[in-house]
């Protein structure tokens, strides 16, 4: 545990080297309300992550910090064998879409049952669960993941409902739908028939 705390202190020293006050101020204006925002960009965060071990205790310790960059580094440094353990909890603790984007890309789409979980999250009434669900589905579809007939009906029902009732998530739903259909006219026709009007 002491080693983990020492590593986190060393990470914070690295973050201070790349501090950007202008970026930090801009991120606060966008509504990020962390205790600390160093304003470090993603390429530099990846450089910092490469200097430290991929370790579950370290990742969990960083996630607990109310610091923008610590949350992101936690995602970068989480080992694959811990994905299943933390996935649901970390979605629930996400406060901003920046975290959700990286969590979906690096962790959620690599879960053993990612498709089923993503459909469940996309159907949630919680904003960031729903966002993570559609973002994860988009990553999966872009990578060639398909759906069973039953899953397709569930996906179509969720997306159709979003288009009719929830403009907040329509962009994420459309992105996932486009990646799923991927210029496949049969899939496109099936969705349009399900929805009752031509959308894609």
JSON list of N, CA and C in Angstrom, two decimals, residues 132-198:
[
{"chain": "A", "resi": 132, "resn": "UNK", "atom": "N", "xyz": [-22.29, 5.45, -22.00]},
{"chain": "A", "resi": 132, "resn": "UNK", "atom": "CA", "xyz": [-21.30, 4.38, -22.07]},
{"chain": "A", "resi": 132, "resn": "UNK", "atom": "C", "xyz": [-21.81, 3.21, -22.90]},
{"chain": "A", "resi": 133, "resn": "UNK", "atom": "N", "xyz": [-23.09, 2.91, -22.78]},
{"chain": "A", "resi": 133, "resn": "UNK", "atom": "CA", "xyz": [-23.66, 1.81, -23.54]},
{"chain": "A", "resi": 133, "resn": "UNK", "atom": "C", "xyz": [-23.54, 2.04, -25.03]},
{"chain": "A", "resi": 134, "resn": "UNK", "atom": "N", "xyz": [-23.96, 3.20, -25.51]},
{"chain": "A", "resi": 134, "resn": "UNK", "atom": "CA", "xyz": [-23.89, 3.48, -26.94]},
{"chain": "A", "resi": 134, "resn": "UNK", "atom": "C", "xyz": [-22.46, 3.62, -27.43]},
{"chain": "A", "resi": 135, "resn": "UNK", "atom": "N", "xyz": [-21.60, 4.23, -26.62]},
{"chain": "A", "resi": 135, "resn": "UNK", "atom": "CA", "xyz": [-20.20, 4.39, -27.02]},
{"chain": "A", "resi": 135, "resn": "UNK", "atom": "C", "xyz": [-19.52, 3.03, -27.11]},
{"chain": "A", "resi": 136, "resn": "UNK", "atom": "N", "xyz": [-19.81, 2.14, -26.17]},
{"chain": "A", "resi": 136, "resn": "UNK", "atom": "CA", "xyz": [-19.24, 0.79, -26.21]},
{"chain": "A", "resi": 136, "resn": "UNK", "atom": "C", "xyz": [-19.76, 0.03, -27.42]},
{"chain": "A", "resi": 137, "resn": "UNK", "atom": "N", "xyz": [-21.05, 0.12, -27.69]},
{"chain": "A", "resi": 137, "resn": "UNK", "atom": "CA", "xyz": [-21.60, -0.55, -28.87]},
{"chain": "A", "resi": 137, "resn": "UNK", "atom": "C", "xyz": [-20.96, -0.05, -30.15]},
{"chain": "A", "resi": 138, "resn": "UNK", "atom": "N", "xyz": [-20.75, 1.25, -30.25]},
{"chain": "A", "resi": 138, "resn": "UNK", "atom": "CA", "xyz": [-20.10, 1.81, -31.45]},
{"chain": "A", "resi": 138, "resn": "UNK", "atom": "C", "xyz": [-18.71, 1.21, -31.64]},
{"chain": "A", "resi": 139, "resn": "UNK", "atom": "N", "xyz": [-17.94, 1.11, -30.55]},
{"chain": "A", "resi": 139, "resn": "UNK", "atom": "CA", "xyz": [-16.61, 0.50, -30.64]},
{"chain": "A", "resi": 139, "resn": "UNK", "atom": "C", "xyz": [-16.70, -0.96, -31.07]},
{"chain": "A", "resi": 140, "resn": "UNK", "atom": "N", "xyz": [-17.64, -1.69, -30.50]},
{"chain": "A", "resi": 140, "resn": "UNK", "atom": "CA", "xyz": [-17.80, -3.10, -30.83]},
{"chain": "A", "resi": 140, "resn": "UNK", "atom": "C", "xyz": [-18.18, -3.29, -32.30]},
{"chain": "A", "resi": 141, "resn": "UNK", "atom": "N", "xyz": [-19.15, -2.51, -32.76]},
{"chain": "A", "resi": 141, "resn": "UNK", "atom": "CA", "xyz": [-19.61, -2.65, -34.15]},
{"chain": "A", "resi": 141, "resn": "UNK", "atom": "C", "xyz": [-18.51, -2.26, -35.12]},
{"chain": "A", "resi": 142, "resn": "UNK", "atom": "N", "xyz": [-17.78, -1.21, -34.79]},
{"chain": "A", "resi": 142, "resn": "UNK", "atom": "CA", "xyz": [-16.68, -0.78, -35.66]},
{"chain": "A", "resi": 142, "resn": "UNK", "atom": "C", "xyz": [-15.62, -1.88, -35.77]},
{"chain": "A", "resi": 143, "resn": "UNK", "atom": "N", "xyz": [-15.48, -2.67, -34.71]},
{"chain": "A", "resi": 143, "resn": "UNK", "atom": "CA", "xyz": [-14.53, -3.78, -34.72]},
{"chain": "A", "resi": 143, "resn": "UNK", "atom": "C", "xyz": [-15.08, -5.06, -35.33]},
{"chain": "A", "resi": 144, "resn": "UNK", "atom": "N", "xyz": [-16.31, -5.01, -35.85]},
{"chain": "A", "resi": 144, "resn": "UNK", "atom": "CA", "xyz": [-16.88, -6.16, -36.53]},
{"chain": "A", "resi": 144, "resn": "UNK", "atom": "C", "xyz": [-17.79, -7.04, -35.70]},
{"chain": "A", "resi": 145, "resn": "UNK", "atom": "N", "xyz": [-18.07, -6.63, -34.47]},
{"chain": "A", "resi": 145, "resn": "UNK", "atom": "CA", "xyz": [-18.97, -7.42, -33.61]},
{"chain": "A", "resi": 145, "resn": "UNK", "atom": "C", "xyz": [-20.39, -7.40, -34.16]},
{"chain": "A", "resi": 146, "resn": "UNK", "atom": "N", "xyz": [-21.02, -8.57, -34.22]},
{"chain": "A", "resi": 146, "resn": "UNK", "atom": "CA", "xyz": [-22.39, -8.65, -34.69]},
{"chain": "A", "resi": 146, "resn": "UNK", "atom": "C", "xyz": [-23.37, -8.80, -33.53]},
{"chain": "A", "resi": 147, "resn": "UNK", "atom": "N", "xyz": [-24.63, -8.99, -33.87]},
{"chain": "A", "resi": 147, "resn": "UNK", "atom": "CA", "xyz": [-25.69, -9.20, -32.88]},
{"chain": "A", "resi": 147, "resn": "UNK", "atom": "C", "xyz": [-26.49, -10.43, -33.26]},
{"chain": "A", "resi": 148, "resn": "UNK", "atom": "N", "xyz": [-26.98, -11.13, -32.27]},
{"chain": "A", "resi": 148, "resn": "UNK", "atom": "CA", "xyz": [-27.96, -12.18, -32.54]},
{"chain": "A", "resi": 148, "resn": "UNK", "atom": "C", "xyz": [-29.26, -11.52, -32.98]},
{"chain": "A", "resi": 149, "resn": "UNK", "atom": "N", "xyz": [-30.17, -12.31, -33.52]},
{"chain": "A", "resi": 149, "resn": "UNK", "atom": "CA", "xyz": [-31.47, -11.76, -33.94]},
{"chain": "A", "resi": 149, "resn": "UNK", "atom": "C", "xyz": [-32.19, -11.12, -32.75]},
{"chain": "A", "resi": 150, "resn": "UNK", "atom": "N", "xyz": [-32.11, -11.76, -31.60]},
{"chain": "A", "resi": 150, "resn": "UNK", "atom": "CA", "xyz": [-32.76, -11.21, -30.41]},
{"chain": "A", "resi": 150, "resn": "UNK", "atom": "C", "xyz": [-32.09, -9.91, -29.96]},
{"chain": "A", "resi": 151, "resn": "UNK", "atom": "N", "xyz": [-30.76, -9.89, -29.98]},
{"chain": "A", "resi": 151, "resn": "UNK", "atom": "CA", "xyz": [-30.04, -8.67, -29.61]},
{"chain": "A", "resi": 151, "resn": "UNK", "atom": "C", "xyz": [-30.32, -7.54, -30.59]},
{"chain": "A", "resi": 152, "resn": "UNK", "atom": "N", "xyz": [-30.44, -7.87, -31.87]},
{"chain": "A", "resi": 152, "resn": "UNK", "atom": "CA", "xyz": [-30.74, -6.84, -32.86]},
{"chain": "A", "resi": 152, "resn": "UNK", "atom": "C", "xyz": [-32.08, -6.19, -32.58]},
{"chain": "A", "resi": 153, "resn": "UNK", "atom": "N", "xyz": [-33.07, -6.99, -32.25]},
{"chain": "A", "resi": 153, "resn": "UNK", "atom": "CA", "xyz": [-34.38, -6.43, -31.93]},
{"chain": "A", "resi": 153, "resn": "UNK", "atom": "C", "xyz": [-34.31, -5.53, -30.69]},
{"chain": "A", "resi": 154, "resn": "UNK", "atom": "N", "xyz": [-33.53, -5.96, -29.71]},
{"chain": "A", "resi": 154, "resn": "UNK", "atom": "CA", "xyz": [-33.36, -5.14, -28.51]},
{"chain": "A", "resi": 154, "resn": "UNK", "atom": "C", "xyz": [-32.66, -3.83, -28.85]},
{"chain": "A", "resi": 155, "resn": "UNK", "atom": "N", "xyz": [-31.61, -3.91, -29.65]},
{"chain": "A", "resi": 155, "resn": "UNK", "atom": "CA", "xyz": [-30.86, -2.72, -30.06]},
{"chain": "A", "resi": 155, "resn": "UNK", "atom": "C", "xyz": [-31.75, -1.77, -30.85]},
{"chain": "A", "resi": 156, "resn": "UNK", "atom": "N", "xyz": [-32.49, -2.30, -31.81]},
{"chain": "A", "resi": 156, "resn": "UNK", "atom": "CA", "xyz": [-33.39, -1.46, -32.60]},
{"chain": "A", "resi": 156, "resn": "UNK", "atom": "C", "xyz": [-34.43, -0.77, -31.71]},
{"chain": "A", "resi": 157, "resn": "UNK", "atom": "N", "xyz": [-34.96, -1.50, -30.75]},
{"chain": "A", "resi": 157, "resn": "UNK", "atom": "CA", "xyz": [-35.98, -0.92, -29.86]},
{"chain": "A", "resi": 157, "resn": "UNK", "atom": "C", "xyz": [-35.40, 0.23, -29.04]},
{"chain": "A", "resi": 158, "resn": "UNK", "atom": "N", "xyz": [-34.18, 0.05, -28.54]},
{"chain": "A", "resi": 158, "resn": "UNK", "atom": "CA", "xyz": [-33.55, 1.11, -27.75]},
{"chain": "A", "resi": 158, "resn": "UNK", "atom": "C", "xyz": [-33.28, 2.33, -28.61]},
{"chain": "A", "resi": 159, "resn": "UNK", "atom": "N", "xyz": [-32.70, 2.11, -29.80]},
{"chain": "A", "resi": 159, "resn": "UNK", "atom": "CA", "xyz": [-32.36, 3.23, -30.68]},
{"chain": "A", "resi": 159, "resn": "UNK", "atom": "C", "xyz": [-33.62, 3.95, -31.16]},
{"chain": "A", "resi": 160, "resn": "UNK", "atom": "N", "xyz": [-34.62, 3.20, -31.55]},
{"chain": "A", "resi": 160, "resn": "UNK", "atom": "CA", "xyz": [-35.87, 3.81, -32.00]},
{"chain": "A", "resi": 160, "resn": "UNK", "atom": "C", "xyz": [-36.49, 4.67, -30.90]},
{"chain": "A", "resi": 161, "resn": "UNK", "atom": "N", "xyz": [-36.46, 4.16, -29.67]},
{"chain": "A", "resi": 161, "resn": "UNK", "atom": "CA", "xyz": [-36.97, 4.94, -28.54]},
{"chain": "A", "resi": 161, "resn": "UNK", "atom": "C", "xyz": [-36.19, 6.21, -28.31]},
{"chain": "A", "resi": 162, "resn": "UNK", "atom": "N", "xyz": [-34.87, 6.13, -28.49]},
{"chain": "A", "resi": 162, "resn": "UNK", "atom": "CA", "xyz": [-34.02, 7.32, -28.33]},
{"chain": "A", "resi": 162, "resn": "UNK", "atom": "C", "xyz": [-34.40, 8.37, -29.37]},
{"chain": "A", "resi": 163, "resn": "UNK", "atom": "N", "xyz": [-34.53, 7.96, -30.62]},
{"chain": "A", "resi": 163, "resn": "UNK", "atom": "CA", "xyz": [-34.85, 8.90, -31.69]},
{"chain": "A", "resi": 163, "resn": "UNK", "atom": "C", "xyz": [-36.20, 9.58, -31.45]},
{"chain": "A", "resi": 164, "resn": "UNK", "atom": "N", "xyz": [-37.12, 8.87, -30.83]},
{"chain": "A", "resi": 164, "resn": "UNK", "atom": "CA", "xyz": [-38.46, 9.42, -30.62]},
{"chain": "A", "resi": 164, "resn": "UNK", "atom": "C", "xyz": [-38.56, 10.26, -29.35]},
{"chain": "A", "resi": 165, "resn": "UNK", "atom": "N", "xyz": [-37.74, 9.94, -28.35]},
{"chain": "A", "resi": 165, "resn": "UNK", "atom": "CA", "xyz": [-37.98, 10.52, -27.02]},
{"chain": "A", "resi": 165, "resn": "UNK", "atom": "C", "xyz": [-36.79, 11.15, -26.31]},
{"chain": "A", "resi": 166, "resn": "UNK", "atom": "N", "xyz": [-35.56, 10.97, -26.83]},
{"chain": "A", "resi": 166, "resn": "UNK", "atom": "CA", "xyz": [-34.39, 11.38, -26.05]},
{"chain": "A", "resi": 166, "resn": "UNK", "atom": "C", "xyz": [-33.33, 11.99, -26.95]},
{"chain": "A", "resi": 167, "resn": "UNK", "atom": "N", "xyz": [-33.50, 13.27, -27.28]},
{"chain": "A", "resi": 167, "resn": "UNK", "atom": "CA", "xyz": [-32.56, 13.93, -28.18]},
{"chain": "A", "resi": 167, "resn": "UNK", "atom": "C", "xyz": [-31.16, 14.05, -27.59]},
{"chain": "A", "resi": 168, "resn": "UNK", "atom": "N", "xyz": [-31.04, 13.94, -26.25]},
{"chain": "A", "resi": 168, "resn": "UNK", "atom": "CA", "xyz": [-29.74, 14.05, -25.59]},
{"chain": "A", "resi": 168, "resn": "UNK", "atom": "C", "xyz": [-28.77, 12.99, -26.09]},
{"chain": "A", "resi": 169, "resn": "UNK", "atom": "N", "xyz": [-29.27, 11.80, -26.38]},
{"chain": "A", "resi": 169, "resn": "UNK", "atom": "CA", "xyz": [-28.40, 10.69, -26.77]},
{"chain": "A", "resi": 169, "resn": "UNK", "atom": "C", "xyz": [-28.56, 10.29, -28.23]},
{"chain": "A", "resi": 170, "resn": "UNK", "atom": "N", "xyz": [-29.25, 11.11, -29.03]},
{"chain": "A", "resi": 170, "resn": "UNK", "atom": "CA", "xyz": [-29.51, 10.72, -30.41]},
{"chain": "A", "resi": 170, "resn": "UNK", "atom": "C", "xyz": [-28.23, 10.61, -31.23]},
{"chain": "A", "resi": 171, "resn": "UNK", "atom": "N", "xyz": [-27.24, 11.47, -30.96]},
{"chain": "A", "resi": 171, "resn": "UNK", "atom": "CA", "xyz": [-25.98, 11.41, -31.71]},
{"chain": "A", "resi": 171, "resn": "UNK", "atom": "C", "xyz": [-25.25, 10.11, -31.43]},
{"chain": "A", "resi": 172, "resn": "UNK", "atom": "N", "xyz": [-25.19, 9.71, -30.14]},
{"chain": "A", "resi": 172, "resn": "UNK", "atom": "CA", "xyz": [-24.51, 8.46, -29.80]},
{"chain": "A", "resi": 172, "resn": "UNK", "atom": "C", "xyz": [-25.27, 7.25, -30.38]},
{"chain": "A", "resi": 173, "resn": "UNK", "atom": "N", "xyz": [-26.60, 7.30, -30.33]},
{"chain": "A", "resi": 173, "resn": "UNK", "atom": "CA", "xyz": [-27.41, 6.21, -30.87]},
{"chain": "A", "resi": 173, "resn": "UNK", "atom": "C", "xyz": [-27.21, 6.10, -32.38]},
{"chain": "A", "resi": 174, "resn": "UNK", "atom": "N", "xyz": [-27.19, 7.23, -33.07]},
{"chain": "A", "resi": 174, "resn": "UNK", "atom": "CA", "xyz": [-27.00, 7.22, -34.52]},
{"chain": "A", "resi": 174, "resn": "UNK", "atom": "C", "xyz": [-25.62, 6.69, -34.89]},
{"chain": "A", "resi": 175, "resn": "UNK", "atom": "N", "xyz": [-24.61, 7.08, -34.13]},
{"chain": "A", "resi": 175, "resn": "UNK", "atom": "CA", "xyz": [-23.25, 6.59, -34.41]},
{"chain": "A", "resi": 175, "resn": "UNK", "atom": "C", "xyz": [-23.20, 5.08, -34.28]},
{"chain": "A", "resi": 176, "resn": "UNK", "atom": "N", "xyz": [-23.77, 4.55, -33.21]},
{"chain": "A", "resi": 176, "resn": "UNK", "atom": "CA", "xyz": [-23.79, 3.09, -33.02]},
{"chain": "A", "resi": 176, "resn": "UNK", "atom": "C", "xyz": [-24.56, 2.41, -34.14]},
{"chain": "A", "resi": 177, "resn": "UNK", "atom": "N", "xyz": [-25.69, 3.00, -34.53]},
{"chain": "A", "resi": 177, "resn": "UNK", "atom": "CA", "xyz": [-26.52, 2.40, -35.58]},
{"chain": "A", "resi": 177, "resn": "UNK", "atom": "C", "xyz": [-25.79, 2.38, -36.92]},
{"chain": "A", "resi": 178, "resn": "UNK", "atom": "N", "xyz": [-25.10, 3.48, -37.23]},
{"chain": "A", "resi": 178, "resn": "UNK", "atom": "CA", "xyz": [-24.36, 3.55, -38.50]},
{"chain": "A", "resi": 178, "resn": "UNK", "atom": "C", "xyz": [-23.26, 2.50, -38.53]},
{"chain": "A", "resi": 179, "resn": "UNK", "atom": "N", "xyz": [-22.53, 2.36, -37.42]},
{"chain": "A", "resi": 179, "resn": "UNK", "atom": "CA", "xyz": [-21.47, 1.34, -37.38]},
{"chain": "A", "resi": 179, "resn": "UNK", "atom": "C", "xyz": [-22.07, -0.07, -37.48]},
{"chain": "A", "resi": 180, "resn": "UNK", "atom": "N", "xyz": [-23.25, -0.27, -36.90]},
{"chain": "A", "resi": 180, "resn": "UNK", "atom": "CA", "xyz": [-23.87, -1.59, -36.96]},
{"chain": "A", "resi": 180, "resn": "UNK", "atom": "C", "xyz": [-24.32, -1.91, -38.39]},
{"chain": "A", "resi": 181, "resn": "UNK", "atom": "N", "xyz": [-25.00, -0.99, -39.00]},
{"chain": "A", "resi": 181, "resn": "UNK", "atom": "CA", "xyz": [-25.49, -1.23, -40.36]},
{"chain": "A", "resi": 181, "resn": "UNK", "atom": "C", "xyz": [-24.35, -1.30, -41.37]},
{"chain": "A", "resi": 182, "resn": "UNK", "atom": "N", "xyz": [-23.36, -0.41, -41.23]},
{"chain": "A", "resi": 182, "resn": "UNK", "atom": "CA", "xyz": [-22.14, -0.44, -42.04]},
{"chain": "A", "resi": 182, "resn": "UNK", "atom": "C", "xyz": [-22.43, -0.67, -43.52]},
{"chain": "A", "resi": 183, "resn": "UNK", "atom": "N", "xyz": [-23.37, 0.12, -44.04]},
{"chain": "A", "resi": 183, "resn": "UNK", "atom": "CA", "xyz": [-23.74, 0.07, -45.46]},
{"chain": "A", "resi": 183, "resn": "UNK", "atom": "C", "xyz": [-24.36, -1.28, -45.87]},
{"chain": "A", "resi": 184, "resn": "UNK", "atom": "N", "xyz": [-24.81, -2.05, -44.88]},
{"chain": "A", "resi": 184, "resn": "UNK", "atom": "CA", "xyz": [-25.52, -3.30, -45.16]},
{"chain": "A", "resi": 184, "resn": "UNK", "atom": "C", "xyz": [-27.00, -2.95, -45.34]},
{"chain": "A", "resi": 185, "resn": "UNK", "atom": "N", "xyz": [-27.48, -3.04, -46.57]},
{"chain": "A", "resi": 185, "resn": "UNK", "atom": "CA", "xyz": [-28.85, -2.59, -46.86]},
{"chain": "A", "resi": 185, "resn": "UNK", "atom": "C", "xyz": [-29.90, -3.44, -46.13]},
{"chain": "A", "resi": 186, "resn": "UNK", "atom": "N", "xyz": [-29.60, -4.72, -45.90]},
{"chain": "A", "resi": 186, "resn": "UNK", "atom": "CA", "xyz": [-30.55, -5.56, -45.18]},
{"chain": "A", "resi": 186, "resn": "UNK", "atom": "C", "xyz": [-30.75, -5.06, -43.75]},
{"chain": "A", "resi": 187, "resn": "UNK", "atom": "N", "xyz": [-29.64, -4.75, -43.07]},
{"chain": "A", "resi": 187, "resn": "UNK", "atom": "CA", "xyz": [-29.75, -4.23, -41.71]},
{"chain": "A", "resi": 187, "resn": "UNK", "atom": "C", "xyz": [-30.45, -2.88, -41.70]},
{"chain": "A", "resi": 188, "resn": "UNK", "atom": "N", "xyz": [-30.08, -2.03, -42.67]},
{"chain": "A", "resi": 188, "resn": "UNK", "atom": "CA", "xyz": [-30.70, -0.71, -42.76]},
{"chain": "A", "resi": 188, "resn": "UNK", "atom": "C", "xyz": [-32.20, -0.83, -42.97]},
{"chain": "A", "resi": 189, "resn": "UNK", "atom": "N", "xyz": [-32.59, -1.69, -43.89]},
{"chain": "A", "resi": 189, "resn": "UNK", "atom": "CA", "xyz": [-34.02, -1.88, -44.16]},
{"chain": "A", "resi": 189, "resn": "UNK", "atom": "C", "xyz": [-34.75, -2.43, -42.93]},
{"chain": "A", "resi": 190, "resn": "UNK", "atom": "N", "xyz": [-34.10, -3.34, -42.21]},
{"chain": "A", "resi": 190, "resn": "UNK", "atom": "CA", "xyz": [-34.74, -3.91, -41.02]},
{"chain": "A", "resi": 190, "resn": "UNK", "atom": "C", "xyz": [-34.95, -2.84, -39.96]},
{"chain": "A", "resi": 191, "resn": "UNK", "atom": "N", "xyz": [-33.96, -1.95, -39.79]},
{"chain": "A", "resi": 191, "resn": "UNK", "atom": "CA", "xyz": [-34.15, -0.91, -38.78]},
{"chain": "A", "resi": 191, "resn": "UNK", "atom": "C", "xyz": [-35.24, 0.07, -39.21]},
{"chain": "A", "resi": 192, "resn": "UNK", "atom": "N", "xyz": [-35.20, 0.52, -40.45]},
{"chain": "A", "resi": 192, "resn": "UNK", "atom": "CA", "xyz": [-36.19, 1.49, -40.91]},
{"chain": "A", "resi": 192, "resn": "UNK", "atom": "C", "xyz": [-37.61, 0.92, -40.80]},
{"chain": "A", "resi": 193, "resn": "UNK", "atom": "N", "xyz": [-37.75, -0.37, -41.10]},
{"chain": "A", "resi": 193, "resn": "UNK", "atom": "CA", "xyz": [-39.07, -1.02, -40.97]},
{"chain": "A", "resi": 193, "resn": "UNK", "atom": "C", "xyz": [-39.48, -1.09, -39.50]},
{"chain": "A", "resi": 194, "resn": "UNK", "atom": "N", "xyz": [-38.53, -1.39, -38.63]},
{"chain": "A", "resi": 194, "resn": "UNK", "atom": "CA", "xyz": [-38.83, -1.45, -37.20]},
{"chain": "A", "resi": 194, "resn": "UNK", "atom": "C", "xyz": [-39.24, -0.08, -36.68]},
{"chain": "A", "resi": 195, "resn": "UNK", "atom": "N", "xyz": [-38.50, 0.95, -37.11]},
{"chain": "A", "resi": 195, "resn": "UNK", "atom": "CA", "xyz": [-38.72, 2.31, -36.60]},
{"chain": "A", "resi": 195, "resn": "UNK", "atom": "C", "xyz": [-39.99, 2.94, -37.19]},
{"chain": "A", "resi": 196, "resn": "UNK", "atom": "N", "xyz": [-40.36, 2.51, -38.39]},
{"chain": "A", "resi": 196, "resn": "UNK", "atom": "CA", "xyz": [-41.57, 3.04, -39.01]},
{"chain": "A", "resi": 196, "resn": "UNK", "atom": "C", "xyz": [-41.33, 4.20, -39.94]},
{"chain": "A", "resi": 197, "resn": "UNK", "atom": "N", "xyz": [-40.08, 4.60, -40.10]},
{"chain": "A", "resi": 197, "resn": "UNK", "atom": "CA", "xyz": [-39.72, 5.63, -41.07]},
{"chain": "A", "resi": 197, "resn": "UNK", "atom": "C", "xyz": [-38.23, 5.50, -41.38]},
{"chain": "A", "resi": 198, "resn": "UNK", "atom": "N", "xyz": [-37.83, 6.08, -42.51]},
{"chain": "A", "resi": 198, "resn": "UNK", "atom": "CA", "xyz": [-36.44, 5.95, -42.94]},
{"chain": "A", "resi": 198, "resn": "UNK", "atom": "C", "xyz": [-35.55, 6.89, -42.13]}
]
